[in-house]
CSV table of C-alpha atoms in Angstrom, one decimal:
chain,number,residue,atom,x,y,z
N,5,MET,CA,45.3,28.0,-60.4
N,6,THR,CA,46.6,31.8,-60.4
N,7,SER,CA,44.9,34.5,-61.1
N,8,THR,CA,44.9,38.2,-62.7
N,9,PHE,CA,42.5,39.4,-59.5
N,10,SER,CA,45.1,38.5,-57.1
N,11,PRO,CA,47.2,41.3,-54.7
N,12,PRO,CA,49.6,43.0,-56.7
N,13,GLN,CA,53.4,42.1,-55.9
N,14,GLN,CA,54.8,43.7,-52.5
N,15,ASP,CA,56.9,46.3,-54.9
N,16,GLN,CA,54.2,46.2,-57.2
N,17,ILE,CA,51.6,47.6,-54.5
N,18,SER,CA,54.0,49.3,-52.1
N,19,ASN,CA,54.3,52.2,-54.7
N,20,GLN,CA,51.1,52.8,-55.1
N,21,GLU,CA,49.5,55.6,-53.8
N,22,LEU,CA,45.6,55.2,-55.7
N,23,PRO,CA,45.8,51.5,-56.8
N,24,ILE,CA,42.4,51.7,-57.5
N,25,ASN,CA,41.2,53.5,-60.2
N,26,ASN,CA,38.9,51.0,-62.6
N,27,ASN,CA,37.9,52.3,-65.2
N,28,PRO,CA,40.0,55.9,-65.6
N,29,THR,CA,37.5,57.0,-68.6
N,30,ALA,CA,35.1,56.7,-67.7
N,31,SER,CA,36.3,57.8,-64.2
N,32,ILE,CA,37.5,61.1,-65.8
N,33,ASN,CA,33.8,61.5,-67.3
N,34,ARG,CA,32.4,61.3,-63.9
N,35,ASN,CA,34.5,64.0,-62.6
N,36,LYS,CA,33.4,66.5,-65.5
N,37,SER,CA,29.7,65.9,-65.4
N,38,SER,CA,29.3,65.1,-61.1
N,39,LYS,CA,30.1,66.8,-57.7
N,40,LYS,CA,32.0,64.7,-55.3
N,41,ILE,CA,31.2,64.6,-52.2
N,42,THR,CA,32.1,67.2,-49.4
N,43,LEU,CA,33.4,66.6,-45.1
N,44,ILE,CA,29.4,67.8,-44.0
N,45,PRO,CA,27.6,65.2,-46.0
N,46,LEU,CA,30.1,63.1,-45.5
N,47,ILE,CA,29.7,62.8,-41.9
N,48,PHE,CA,25.4,62.8,-41.3
N,49,LEU,CA,25.7,60.3,-44.8
N,50,ILE,CA,27.9,58.1,-42.3
N,51,TYR,CA,25.7,59.0,-39.6
N,52,PHE,CA,22.5,57.1,-41.9
N,53,GLU,CA,24.4,54.3,-42.7
N,54,VAL,CA,24.8,54.1,-39.2
N,55,ALA,CA,22.1,54.7,-36.8
N,56,GLY,CA,20.0,57.6,-38.2
N,57,GLY,CA,18.8,58.7,-34.2
N,58,PRO,CA,18.0,57.1,-31.0
N,59,TYR,CA,15.0,55.1,-32.6
N,60,GLY,CA,16.2,51.5,-32.3
N,61,GLU,CA,18.1,51.5,-29.0
N,62,GLU,CA,14.8,51.4,-27.1
N,63,PRO,CA,14.6,47.3,-26.4
N,64,SER,CA,17.7,47.3,-25.1
N,65,VAL,CA,16.3,48.7,-21.5
N,66,GLN,CA,13.5,45.6,-22.0
N,67,ALA,CA,16.1,43.4,-22.6
N,68,ALA,CA,18.5,44.1,-19.9
N,69,GLY,CA,17.5,46.9,-18.1
N,70,PRO,CA,18.7,50.3,-17.6
N,71,LEU,CA,22.0,49.7,-15.9
N,72,LEU,CA,23.0,47.2,-18.7
N,73,ALA,CA,21.5,49.0,-20.9
N,74,ILE,CA,24.0,51.6,-20.7
N,75,LEU,CA,26.5,50.1,-20.1
N,76,GLY,CA,26.5,48.7,-23.3
N,77,PHE,CA,25.7,52.7,-25.3
N,78,LEU,CA,28.7,53.5,-24.1
N,79,VAL,CA,31.2,50.6,-23.4
N,80,PHE,CA,31.0,48.9,-26.7
N,81,PRO,CA,32.0,51.6,-29.0
N,82,PHE,CA,35.7,51.2,-28.1
N,83,ILE,CA,35.2,47.5,-29.1
N,84,TRP,CA,33.0,48.3,-31.2
N,85,SER,CA,32.9,51.2,-33.3
N,86,ILE,CA,36.4,52.7,-33.2
N,87,PRO,CA,37.5,49.7,-34.4
N,88,GLU,CA,35.3,49.4,-37.4
N,89,ALA,CA,35.5,53.2,-37.7
N,90,LEU,CA,40.1,52.7,-37.6
N,91,ILE,CA,40.2,49.9,-40.5
N,92,THR,CA,37.5,51.7,-42.7
N,93,SER,CA,39.3,55.0,-42.7
N,94,GLU,CA,42.9,53.0,-42.8
N,95,LEU,CA,41.7,51.1,-46.2
N,96,SER,CA,39.0,53.7,-47.8
N,97,THR,CA,41.8,55.7,-48.6
N,98,ALA,CA,44.6,52.9,-49.5
N,99,PHE,CA,41.5,51.6,-52.2
N,100,PRO,CA,39.5,54.6,-52.9
N,101,GLY,CA,36.9,52.9,-54.8
N,102,ASN,CA,33.6,51.9,-55.4
N,103,GLY,CA,33.2,48.5,-54.1
N,104,GLY,CA,35.3,49.2,-50.6
N,105,PHE,CA,35.7,45.8,-48.1
N,106,VAL,CA,34.8,43.9,-51.7
N,107,ILE,CA,38.7,45.1,-53.4
N,108,TRP,CA,39.9,44.8,-49.7
N,109,ALA,CA,38.6,41.1,-49.4
N,110,ASP,CA,39.7,40.8,-53.7
N,111,ARG,CA,43.8,42.4,-53.0
N,112,ALA,CA,44.3,40.3,-49.7
N,113,PHE,CA,42.8,36.8,-50.1
N,114,GLY,CA,41.8,36.8,-54.2
N,115,PRO,CA,39.3,36.9,-56.4
N,116,PHE,CA,36.4,34.5,-54.2
N,117,TRP,CA,36.7,35.7,-51.4
N,118,GLY,CA,36.1,39.5,-53.1
N,119,SER,CA,33.2,38.1,-54.5
N,120,LEU,CA,32.0,35.9,-51.1
N,121,MET,CA,32.4,39.3,-49.2
N,122,GLY,CA,29.9,40.8,-52.2
N,123,THR,CA,27.8,38.4,-51.4
N,124,TRP,CA,27.5,38.8,-47.5
N,125,LYS,CA,27.3,42.6,-47.6
N,126,PHE,CA,25.1,43.0,-50.0
N,127,LEU,CA,23.0,41.0,-48.9
N,128,SER,CA,23.3,41.7,-45.1
N,129,ASN,CA,22.4,45.9,-46.8
N,130,VAL,CA,19.7,45.0,-48.9
N,131,VAL,CA,18.4,42.7,-45.8
N,132,ASN,CA,18.4,46.0,-43.1
N,133,ILE,CA,17.4,48.4,-45.2
N,134,ALA,CA,14.1,46.3,-45.9
N,135,ALA,CA,13.9,47.0,-42.0
N,136,PHE,CA,13.0,51.0,-42.8
N,137,PRO,CA,10.0,51.6,-44.7
N,138,ALA,CA,8.2,49.1,-42.0
N,139,LEU,CA,9.7,51.2,-38.8
N,140,GLY,CA,8.8,54.3,-40.8
N,141,ILE,CA,5.0,52.9,-41.2
N,142,ASP,CA,5.1,51.4,-37.5
N,143,TYR,CA,5.5,55.1,-36.1
N,144,LEU,CA,3.6,56.5,-38.8
N,145,LYS,CA,0.6,54.4,-37.7
N,146,LYS,CA,0.5,55.9,-34.5
N,147,LEU,CA,-0.5,59.1,-36.4
N,148,PHE,CA,-3.0,57.9,-38.7
N,149,PRO,CA,-4.2,54.1,-37.6
N,150,ILE,CA,-4.8,53.0,-41.1
N,151,PHE,CA,-1.5,51.6,-41.9
N,152,SER,CA,-1.6,49.6,-38.3
N,153,SER,CA,-2.5,46.0,-40.6
N,154,GLY,CA,-3.7,44.8,-44.3
N,155,LEU,CA,-3.8,46.6,-47.5
N,156,PRO,CA,-3.2,50.0,-46.3
N,157,ARG,CA,0.4,49.1,-44.7
N,158,TYR,CA,1.6,46.8,-47.5
N,159,LEU,CA,0.3,49.5,-50.4
N,160,ALA,CA,1.9,52.2,-47.4
N,161,ILE,CA,5.4,50.2,-47.1
N,162,LEU,CA,5.4,49.8,-51.6
N,163,LEU,CA,4.8,53.0,-52.3
N,164,SER,CA,7.4,54.2,-49.3
N,165,THR,CA,10.4,51.8,-51.2
N,166,PHE,CA,9.8,52.7,-55.2
N,167,VAL,CA,9.3,56.7,-54.2
N,168,LEU,CA,12.5,56.8,-51.9
N,169,SER,CA,14.9,54.7,-53.9
N,170,PHE,CA,13.8,57.5,-57.3
N,171,VAL,CA,14.9,60.1,-54.6
N,172,ASN,CA,18.5,57.7,-54.7
N,173,PHE,CA,18.4,58.0,-58.6
N,174,THR,CA,18.5,61.4,-58.6
N,175,GLY,CA,21.7,61.7,-57.1
N,176,LEU,CA,24.1,61.2,-54.2
N,177,THR,CA,25.0,64.8,-53.6
N,178,ILE,CA,21.4,65.5,-53.0
N,179,VAL,CA,20.9,62.6,-50.9
N,180,GLY,CA,24.7,63.9,-49.3
N,181,TYR,CA,22.5,67.2,-48.7
N,182,ALA,CA,19.3,65.9,-47.3
N,183,ALA,CA,21.4,64.1,-44.8
N,184,VAL,CA,22.3,66.9,-43.3
N,185,VAL,CA,18.8,68.1,-43.3
N,186,LEU,CA,17.6,64.9,-42.3
N,187,GLY,CA,19.6,64.6,-39.7
N,188,ILE,CA,19.2,68.1,-37.9
N,189,ILE,CA,15.2,67.2,-38.0
N,190,SER,CA,14.9,64.5,-36.1
N,191,LEU,CA,17.8,64.7,-33.6
N,192,ALA,CA,16.5,68.0,-32.3
N,193,PRO,CA,13.6,66.5,-30.2
N,194,PHE,CA,15.6,64.1,-28.5
N,195,ILE,CA,17.8,67.0,-27.5
N,196,LEU,CA,14.9,69.4,-26.2
N,197,MET,CA,13.1,66.5,-24.3
N,198,SER,CA,17.0,65.4,-22.3
N,199,LEU,CA,17.1,69.5,-21.3
N,200,ILE,CA,13.6,69.3,-20.7
N,201,ALA,CA,13.8,65.9,-18.6
N,202,ILE,CA,17.3,67.3,-16.6
N,203,PRO,CA,15.1,68.7,-13.7
N,204,LYS,CA,13.0,64.7,-13.0
N,205,ILE,CA,15.3,63.1,-13.1
N,206,HIS,CA,16.9,60.6,-10.1
N,207,PRO,CA,20.1,58.9,-10.8
N,208,HIS,CA,19.1,55.5,-8.6
N,209,ARG,CA,17.3,55.0,-11.9
N,210,TRP,CA,20.2,54.2,-14.0
N,211,ILE,CA,21.8,51.6,-11.3
N,212,SER,CA,18.3,49.1,-12.3
N,213,LEU,CA,19.3,46.1,-13.7
N,214,GLY,CA,15.1,46.1,-14.6
N,215,GLN,CA,12.4,44.3,-12.6
N,216,LYS,CA,13.0,41.2,-10.4
N,217,ASP,CA,10.7,38.6,-12.9
N,218,VAL,CA,11.7,39.5,-16.0
N,219,LYS,CA,13.6,37.3,-17.9
N,220,LYS,CA,16.8,38.6,-19.0
N,221,ASP,CA,17.3,38.6,-22.9
N,222,TRP,CA,20.5,38.2,-24.7
N,223,ASN,CA,19.7,37.9,-27.5
N,224,LEU,CA,17.1,41.1,-28.3
N,225,TYR,CA,20.3,42.7,-25.4
N,226,PHE,CA,23.3,42.4,-28.2
N,227,ASN,CA,21.9,42.2,-31.3
N,228,THR,CA,20.2,45.8,-30.2
N,229,LEU,CA,23.7,46.7,-30.0
N,230,PHE,CA,25.5,45.2,-32.8
N,231,TRP,CA,22.6,46.7,-34.7
N,232,ASN,CA,22.8,50.0,-33.7
N,233,LEU,CA,26.2,50.4,-33.4
N,234,ASN,CA,27.4,48.7,-36.8
N,235,PHE,CA,27.2,49.5,-40.5
N,236,TRP,CA,30.5,52.1,-40.1
N,237,ASP,CA,32.6,50.3,-43.2
N,238,ASN,CA,29.2,50.7,-45.6
N,239,VAL,CA,30.5,53.9,-47.1
N,240,SER,CA,33.6,52.6,-47.5
N,241,THR,CA,31.8,51.4,-51.3
N,242,MET,CA,31.2,54.9,-52.0
N,243,ALA,CA,35.0,55.9,-51.7
N,244,GLY,CA,34.6,57.7,-54.8
N,245,GLU,CA,32.8,59.2,-54.6
N,246,VAL,CA,33.9,61.9,-51.9
N,247,GLU,CA,36.0,64.8,-52.6
N,248,LYS,CA,40.1,63.8,-51.1
N,249,PRO,CA,39.3,61.2,-49.7
N,250,GLN,CA,42.5,60.4,-48.4
N,251,LYS,CA,41.8,63.4,-46.3
N,252,THR,CA,38.1,63.1,-46.0
N,253,PHE,CA,37.2,59.8,-44.9
N,254,PRO,CA,39.3,59.4,-41.1
N,255,LEU,CA,37.5,63.1,-39.8
N,256,ALA,CA,34.6,62.1,-40.9
N,257,LEU,CA,34.4,59.0,-39.8
N,258,PHE,CA,36.0,60.3,-36.3
N,259,CYS,CA,33.4,62.9,-36.2
N,260,ALA,CA,30.4,60.6,-37.6
N,261,VAL,CA,31.5,58.2,-34.2
N,262,ILE,CA,31.4,61.2,-31.8
N,263,PHE,CA,28.2,62.2,-33.5
N,264,THR,CA,26.3,58.9,-33.0
N,265,CYS,CA,27.2,57.4,-29.8
N,266,LEU,CA,26.4,60.9,-27.9
N,267,GLY,CA,23.3,60.8,-30.4
N,268,TYR,CA,23.0,57.7,-28.5
N,269,ILE,CA,23.7,57.8,-25.2
N,270,ILE,CA,22.1,60.9,-23.6
N,271,PRO,CA,18.8,60.8,-24.6
N,272,LEU,CA,19.0,57.1,-23.0
N,273,VAL,CA,20.2,58.7,-19.5
N,274,ALA,CA,17.7,61.7,-19.6
N,275,VAL,CA,14.6,59.3,-20.0
N,276,THR,CA,15.9,56.2,-17.9
N,277,GLY,CA,16.4,58.6,-15.2
N,278,SER,CA,13.8,60.6,-15.6
N,279,ILE,CA,11.2,58.5,-15.8
N,280,SER,CA,9.8,54.3,-13.9
N,281,VAL,CA,7.6,52.0,-16.5
N,282,ASP,CA,7.5,49.3,-16.6
N,283,GLN,CA,10.5,47.5,-18.3
N,284,SER,CA,8.1,45.7,-20.9
N,285,LEU,CA,7.1,48.8,-22.6
N,286,TRP,CA,10.6,49.6,-24.1
N,287,GLU,CA,10.3,48.8,-27.4
N,288,ALA,CA,11.6,50.2,-30.8
N,289,GLY,CA,9.1,53.7,-30.7
N,290,PHE,CA,9.1,53.8,-26.8
N,291,MET,CA,10.9,57.1,-27.4
N,292,ALA,CA,7.9,59.1,-28.2
N,293,ASP,CA,6.0,57.7,-25.6
N,294,ALA,CA,8.6,58.7,-22.8
N,295,ALA,CA,8.5,62.0,-25.2
N,296,GLN,CA,4.2,62.6,-24.0
N,297,ILE,CA,5.0,61.5,-20.2
N,298,ILE,CA,8.4,64.2,-19.7
N,299,SER,CA,7.2,66.8,-21.7
N,300,GLY,CA,3.6,66.4,-23.4
N,301,LYS,CA,1.7,64.9,-26.2
N,302,TRP,CA,3.2,67.4,-29.1
N,303,LEU,CA,6.8,66.4,-28.3
N,304,LYS,CA,5.8,63.4,-29.2
N,305,VAL,CA,4.9,64.2,-32.2
N,306,TRP,CA,7.6,65.8,-33.7
N,307,ILE,CA,9.9,62.9,-32.5
N,308,GLU,CA,7.2,59.9,-34.3
N,309,ILE,CA,7.9,62.6,-37.4
N,310,GLY,CA,11.4,63.1,-36.5
N,311,ALA,CA,11.3,58.4,-36.6
N,312,VAL,CA,9.7,58.3,-39.8
N,313,LEU,CA,12.5,60.9,-41.8
N,314,SER,CA,15.1,59.3,-39.4
N,315,THR,CA,14.1,55.5,-41.6
N,316,VAL,CA,14.3,58.1,-44.6
N,317,GLY,CA,18.1,59.6,-44.3
N,318,LEU,CA,18.7,55.2,-43.2
N,319,PHE,CA,17.1,53.9,-46.9
N,320,GLU,CA,18.7,56.6,-48.5
N,321,ALA,CA,22.2,56.5,-47.3
N,322,GLN,CA,22.0,52.5,-46.8
N,323,LEU,CA,20.9,51.7,-50.4
N,324,SER,CA,23.1,54.7,-51.6
N,325,SER,CA,26.0,52.2,-50.8
N,326,SER,CA,24.5,49.1,-52.2
N,327,ALA,CA,23.9,50.8,-55.6
N,328,TYR,CA,28.3,51.7,-55.4
N,329,GLN,CA,29.0,48.4,-54.5
N,330,ILE,CA,26.9,47.4,-56.9
N,331,GLU,CA,28.8,48.5,-59.7
N,332,GLY,CA,32.2,48.9,-57.9
N,333,MET,CA,32.0,45.1,-58.8
N,334,ALA,CA,30.8,45.1,-62.0
N,335,GLN,CA,34.3,47.8,-62.8
N,336,MET,CA,36.3,44.5,-61.2
N,337,GLY,CA,34.8,42.4,-63.1
N,338,PHE,CA,32.6,40.0,-60.6
N,339,LEU,CA,29.4,41.3,-62.0
N,340,PRO,CA,28.4,41.6,-65.6
N,341,LYS,CA,29.4,45.0,-67.0
N,342,PHE,CA,25.4,45.3,-67.7
N,343,PHE,CA,25.7,46.8,-63.3
N,344,SER,CA,28.1,49.6,-64.1
N,345,LEU,CA,25.8,51.6,-66.1
N,346,ARG,CA,24.8,54.6,-64.5
N,347,SER,CA,21.5,57.5,-65.7
N,348,LYS,CA,23.0,60.0,-68.4
N,349,TRP,CA,20.2,62.0,-66.3
N,350,PHE,CA,21.8,61.8,-62.4
N,351,ASN,CA,25.1,60.2,-62.4
N,352,THR,CA,23.9,57.5,-60.8
N,353,PRO,CA,24.3,53.7,-60.4
N,354,TRP,CA,20.6,53.0,-61.6
N,355,VAL,CA,21.1,49.3,-62.2
N,356,GLY,CA,22.4,48.8,-59.1
N,357,ILE,CA,19.6,51.1,-57.1
N,358,LEU,CA,16.3,48.6,-59.5
N,359,PHE,CA,18.8,45.4,-58.1
N,360,SER,CA,18.5,46.9,-54.4
N,361,THR,CA,15.5,47.8,-54.8
N,362,ALA,CA,14.3,44.9,-55.9
N,363,ILE,CA,15.7,42.3,-53.5
N,364,ILE,CA,14.4,45.0,-50.4
N,365,LEU,CA,11.2,44.7,-52.0
N,366,ALA,CA,11.2,40.0,-51.6
N,367,VAL,CA,12.6,40.6,-48.2
N,368,SER,CA,9.8,43.3,-46.6
N,369,HIS,CA,7.7,40.3,-45.5
N,370,MET,CA,9.7,39.2,-43.2
N,371,ASN,CA,9.0,39.9,-39.7
N,372,TYR,CA,11.0,43.2,-38.0
N,373,THR,CA,13.4,40.8,-35.5
N,374,ASP,CA,14.4,37.9,-38.6
N,375,ILE,CA,14.9,41.5,-40.2
N,376,ILE,CA,17.8,42.6,-37.8
N,377,SER,CA,18.8,39.1,-37.3
N,378,ALA,CA,19.7,37.8,-40.7
N,379,ALA,CA,21.5,41.3,-41.6
N,380,ASN,CA,23.8,40.9,-38.1
N,381,PHE,CA,24.4,37.1,-38.8
N,382,LEU,CA,25.4,38.1,-42.4
N,383,TYR,CA,27.6,41.4,-41.5
N,384,SER,CA,28.9,39.2,-38.6
N,385,LEU,CA,30.7,36.7,-41.7
N,386,GLY,CA,31.4,39.7,-43.3
N,387,MET,CA,33.1,41.7,-40.6
N,388,ILE,CA,35.2,38.4,-40.2
N,389,LEU,CA,36.4,38.2,-42.8
N,390,GLU,CA,37.4,42.7,-43.6
N,391,TYR,CA,39.6,41.5,-40.1
N,392,LEU,CA,41.4,39.1,-41.9
N,393,SER,CA,41.7,41.1,-44.7
N,394,PHE,CA,43.1,44.5,-42.9
N,395,LEU,CA,45.1,42.1,-41.1
N,396,TRP,CA,46.9,40.0,-43.8
N,397,LEU,CA,47.2,43.7,-45.8
N,398,ARG,CA,49.2,44.8,-43.1
N,399,ARG,CA,51.5,41.4,-43.2
N,400,LYS,CA,52.2,41.6,-46.4
N,401,PHE,CA,52.6,44.2,-47.3
N,402,PRO,CA,53.8,46.0,-45.1
N,403,THR,CA,55.2,49.0,-47.7
N,404,MET,CA,51.5,50.2,-49.1
N,405,LYS,CA,51.3,53.6,-48.7
N,406,ARG,CA,48.4,54.6,-46.9
N,407,PRO,CA,47.2,58.4,-46.2
N,408,TYR,CA,45.6,57.5,-43.1
N,409,ARG,CA,47.2,54.3,-41.0
N,410,VAL,CA,46.0,53.1,-38.1
N,411,PRO,CA,48.7,53.8,-35.2
N,412,PHE,CA,49.3,50.4,-34.5
N,413,ARG,CA,52.2,47.7,-35.2
N,414,LEU,CA,50.5,44.0,-36.0
N,415,PRO,CA,50.3,42.4,-32.8
N,416,ALA,CA,48.5,45.3,-31.1
N,417,LEU,CA,45.9,45.3,-34.4
N,418,VAL,CA,45.4,41.7,-33.9
N,419,VAL,CA,44.8,42.3,-30.3
N,420,ILE,CA,41.7,44.9,-31.5
N,421,CYS,CA,40.1,42.1,-34.6
N,422,LEU,CA,40.2,40.0,-32.4
N,423,VAL,CA,37.5,41.0,-29.7
N,424,PRO,CA,34.7,42.7,-31.6
N,425,SER,CA,36.0,39.4,-33.2
N,426,VAL,CA,34.6,37.6,-29.9
N,427,PHE,CA,31.9,39.0,-30.5
N,428,LEU,CA,30.8,38.4,-34.1
N,429,VAL,CA,30.5,34.7,-33.1
N,430,PHE,CA,28.9,34.9,-30.2
N,431,LEU,CA,26.3,36.5,-31.6
N,432,MET,CA,25.8,34.0,-34.9
N,433,ALA,CA,26.4,30.9,-32.3
N,434,ILE,CA,23.3,32.8,-30.2
N,435,ALA,CA,21.1,33.1,-33.2
N,436,THR,CA,17.8,30.9,-34.1
N,437,LYS,CA,17.9,28.4,-37.1
N,438,THR,CA,15.7,30.2,-39.4
N,439,ILE,CA,18.7,32.6,-38.9
N,440,TYR,CA,21.0,29.8,-39.4
N,441,LEU,CA,19.2,28.4,-42.5
N,442,MET,CA,18.5,31.5,-44.0
N,443,CYS,CA,21.6,33.0,-43.9
N,444,GLY,CA,23.1,29.4,-44.5
N,445,LEU,CA,20.6,29.5,-48.1
N,446,MET,CA,21.9,32.6,-48.9
N,447,THR,CA,26.4,31.9,-48.7
N,448,VAL,CA,25.4,28.5,-50.6
N,449,GLY,CA,23.7,30.9,-53.0
N,450,GLY,CA,27.4,33.3,-53.5
N,451,ILE,CA,29.1,30.6,-53.4
N,452,LEU,CA,27.2,29.2,-56.5
N,453,TRP,CA,27.3,33.1,-58.2
N,454,TYR,CA,31.1,33.3,-58.1
N,455,PHE,CA,31.2,29.7,-60.1
N,456,LEU,CA,28.6,31.0,-62.1
N,457,MET,CA,30.1,34.4,-63.0
N,458,LYS,CA,33.5,31.9,-63.8
N,459,LEU,CA,31.3,29.6,-66.2
N,460,CYS,CA,29.8,33.1,-67.4
N,461,LYS,CA,33.3,34.7,-68.0
N,462,SER,CA,34.1,31.8,-69.7
N,463,LYS,CA,31.9,30.8,-71.8
N,464,LYS,CA,31.3,34.0,-73.2
N,465,TRP,CA,28.0,34.9,-72.7
N,466,LEU,CA,28.2,38.4,-70.7
N,467,LYS,CA,30.5,41.0,-71.4
N,468,PHE,CA,32.2,41.1,-68.3
N,469,SER,CA,34.4,45.0,-67.7
N,470,ASP,CA,38.2,45.0,-68.6
N,471,GLY,CA,39.1,46.6,-64.9
N,472,TYR,CA,40.9,45.1,-62.0
N,473,ALA,CA,39.3,42.1,-62.1
N,474,GLU,CA,40.5,39.2,-64.7
N,475,GLU,CA,38.8,35.2,-65.3
N,476,GLU,CA,41.6,33.2,-63.8
N,477,SER,CA,43.8,31.4,-65.6
N,478,SER,CA,45.8,28.2,-65.1
N,479,GLN,CA,49.5,28.5,-63.9
């Protein structure tokens, strides 16, 4: 069996500068009626795809003590964040279309793997997004205890999800500039806290491995590092919405990596060096309590407000990524054409936004730890496939035009991809049985979905795009 999904021959693809243009007429119309994302908003969108501030790094100290937490946020970017950002830069500029990693897997290995990549990455993203309204309410309940539990908490999560989804509906340009404002406001109190903490720092506290009677929780430690420093490739699903992506993407990713890493390590070093408290207190949200110890309640309130705003930015950036992925998959023919519809008012993929929001609400009742672990597991599966796609595309199409090219030959790239892949395998190996079951069922569902879509195409039960992805045909 062969497929018209399959990668073009080498002599065809090597001469293509912009290989992806799923629907030229629609693209022209969109360009006339909508603004493209520029460099500064893109930097902050990437920042909120990945981090949104140092609000979730506290459990690393709880799990393994100050020294390993600091080393984790110093070393992990080099073995994970930087390689992922480099690969995203190369592939996003080589295939600048909405769909991102789905396009890469499809071009490398064919439609089945492209579809499965879409399933893994989409589900990992929407499961991850489900954590943000709950996380924001967890900070908000410190100011308003009524949101601690019961019906008020449930309604607050439900209402915030609907409101934030509507904001996303109004357009990516608005979301991008909102991300800039939210990023500045949410980071400002941490910069201030770190400066105030300098005279109180005792360097010997940095080398502590934690309290002697506290057992290391490696599952929590590695999941915390991974959750706080992953999702660099999410922005690739919006490549078709970026102004001059060949130039803008690499620079934006470079700036976002530096911005994100400094945003984590500086407050962590400041707080671990300036205060000494029971290790068990270092749970999500402790940075606000630390601010009160260092400076007073006024800074604690500011950080709590910043945390709520940060979850807004995280929600918006990642929902945009999911919605444009859905649109891209529909343009490629992996999903019915209906999923590529855009709003006439705001020119946004409203079906993708609505579909993503429905799944977010469906999983929002999950335990916070399970949400993180499930998102990490699914994302790990997708990332291993992404690394393989990157290496295979380099080997199979060495002369393909790449506006940005990772400056290493294939053997070195294998090593660069192998190191984080080993970590991904380890992360999946330490998952709980519940996570194995949950992610296994989602994977089986994704496989069945692919064959269901093939059946719908062959029987012509639904309309599919005539873009890049077509039906399979016999050889």
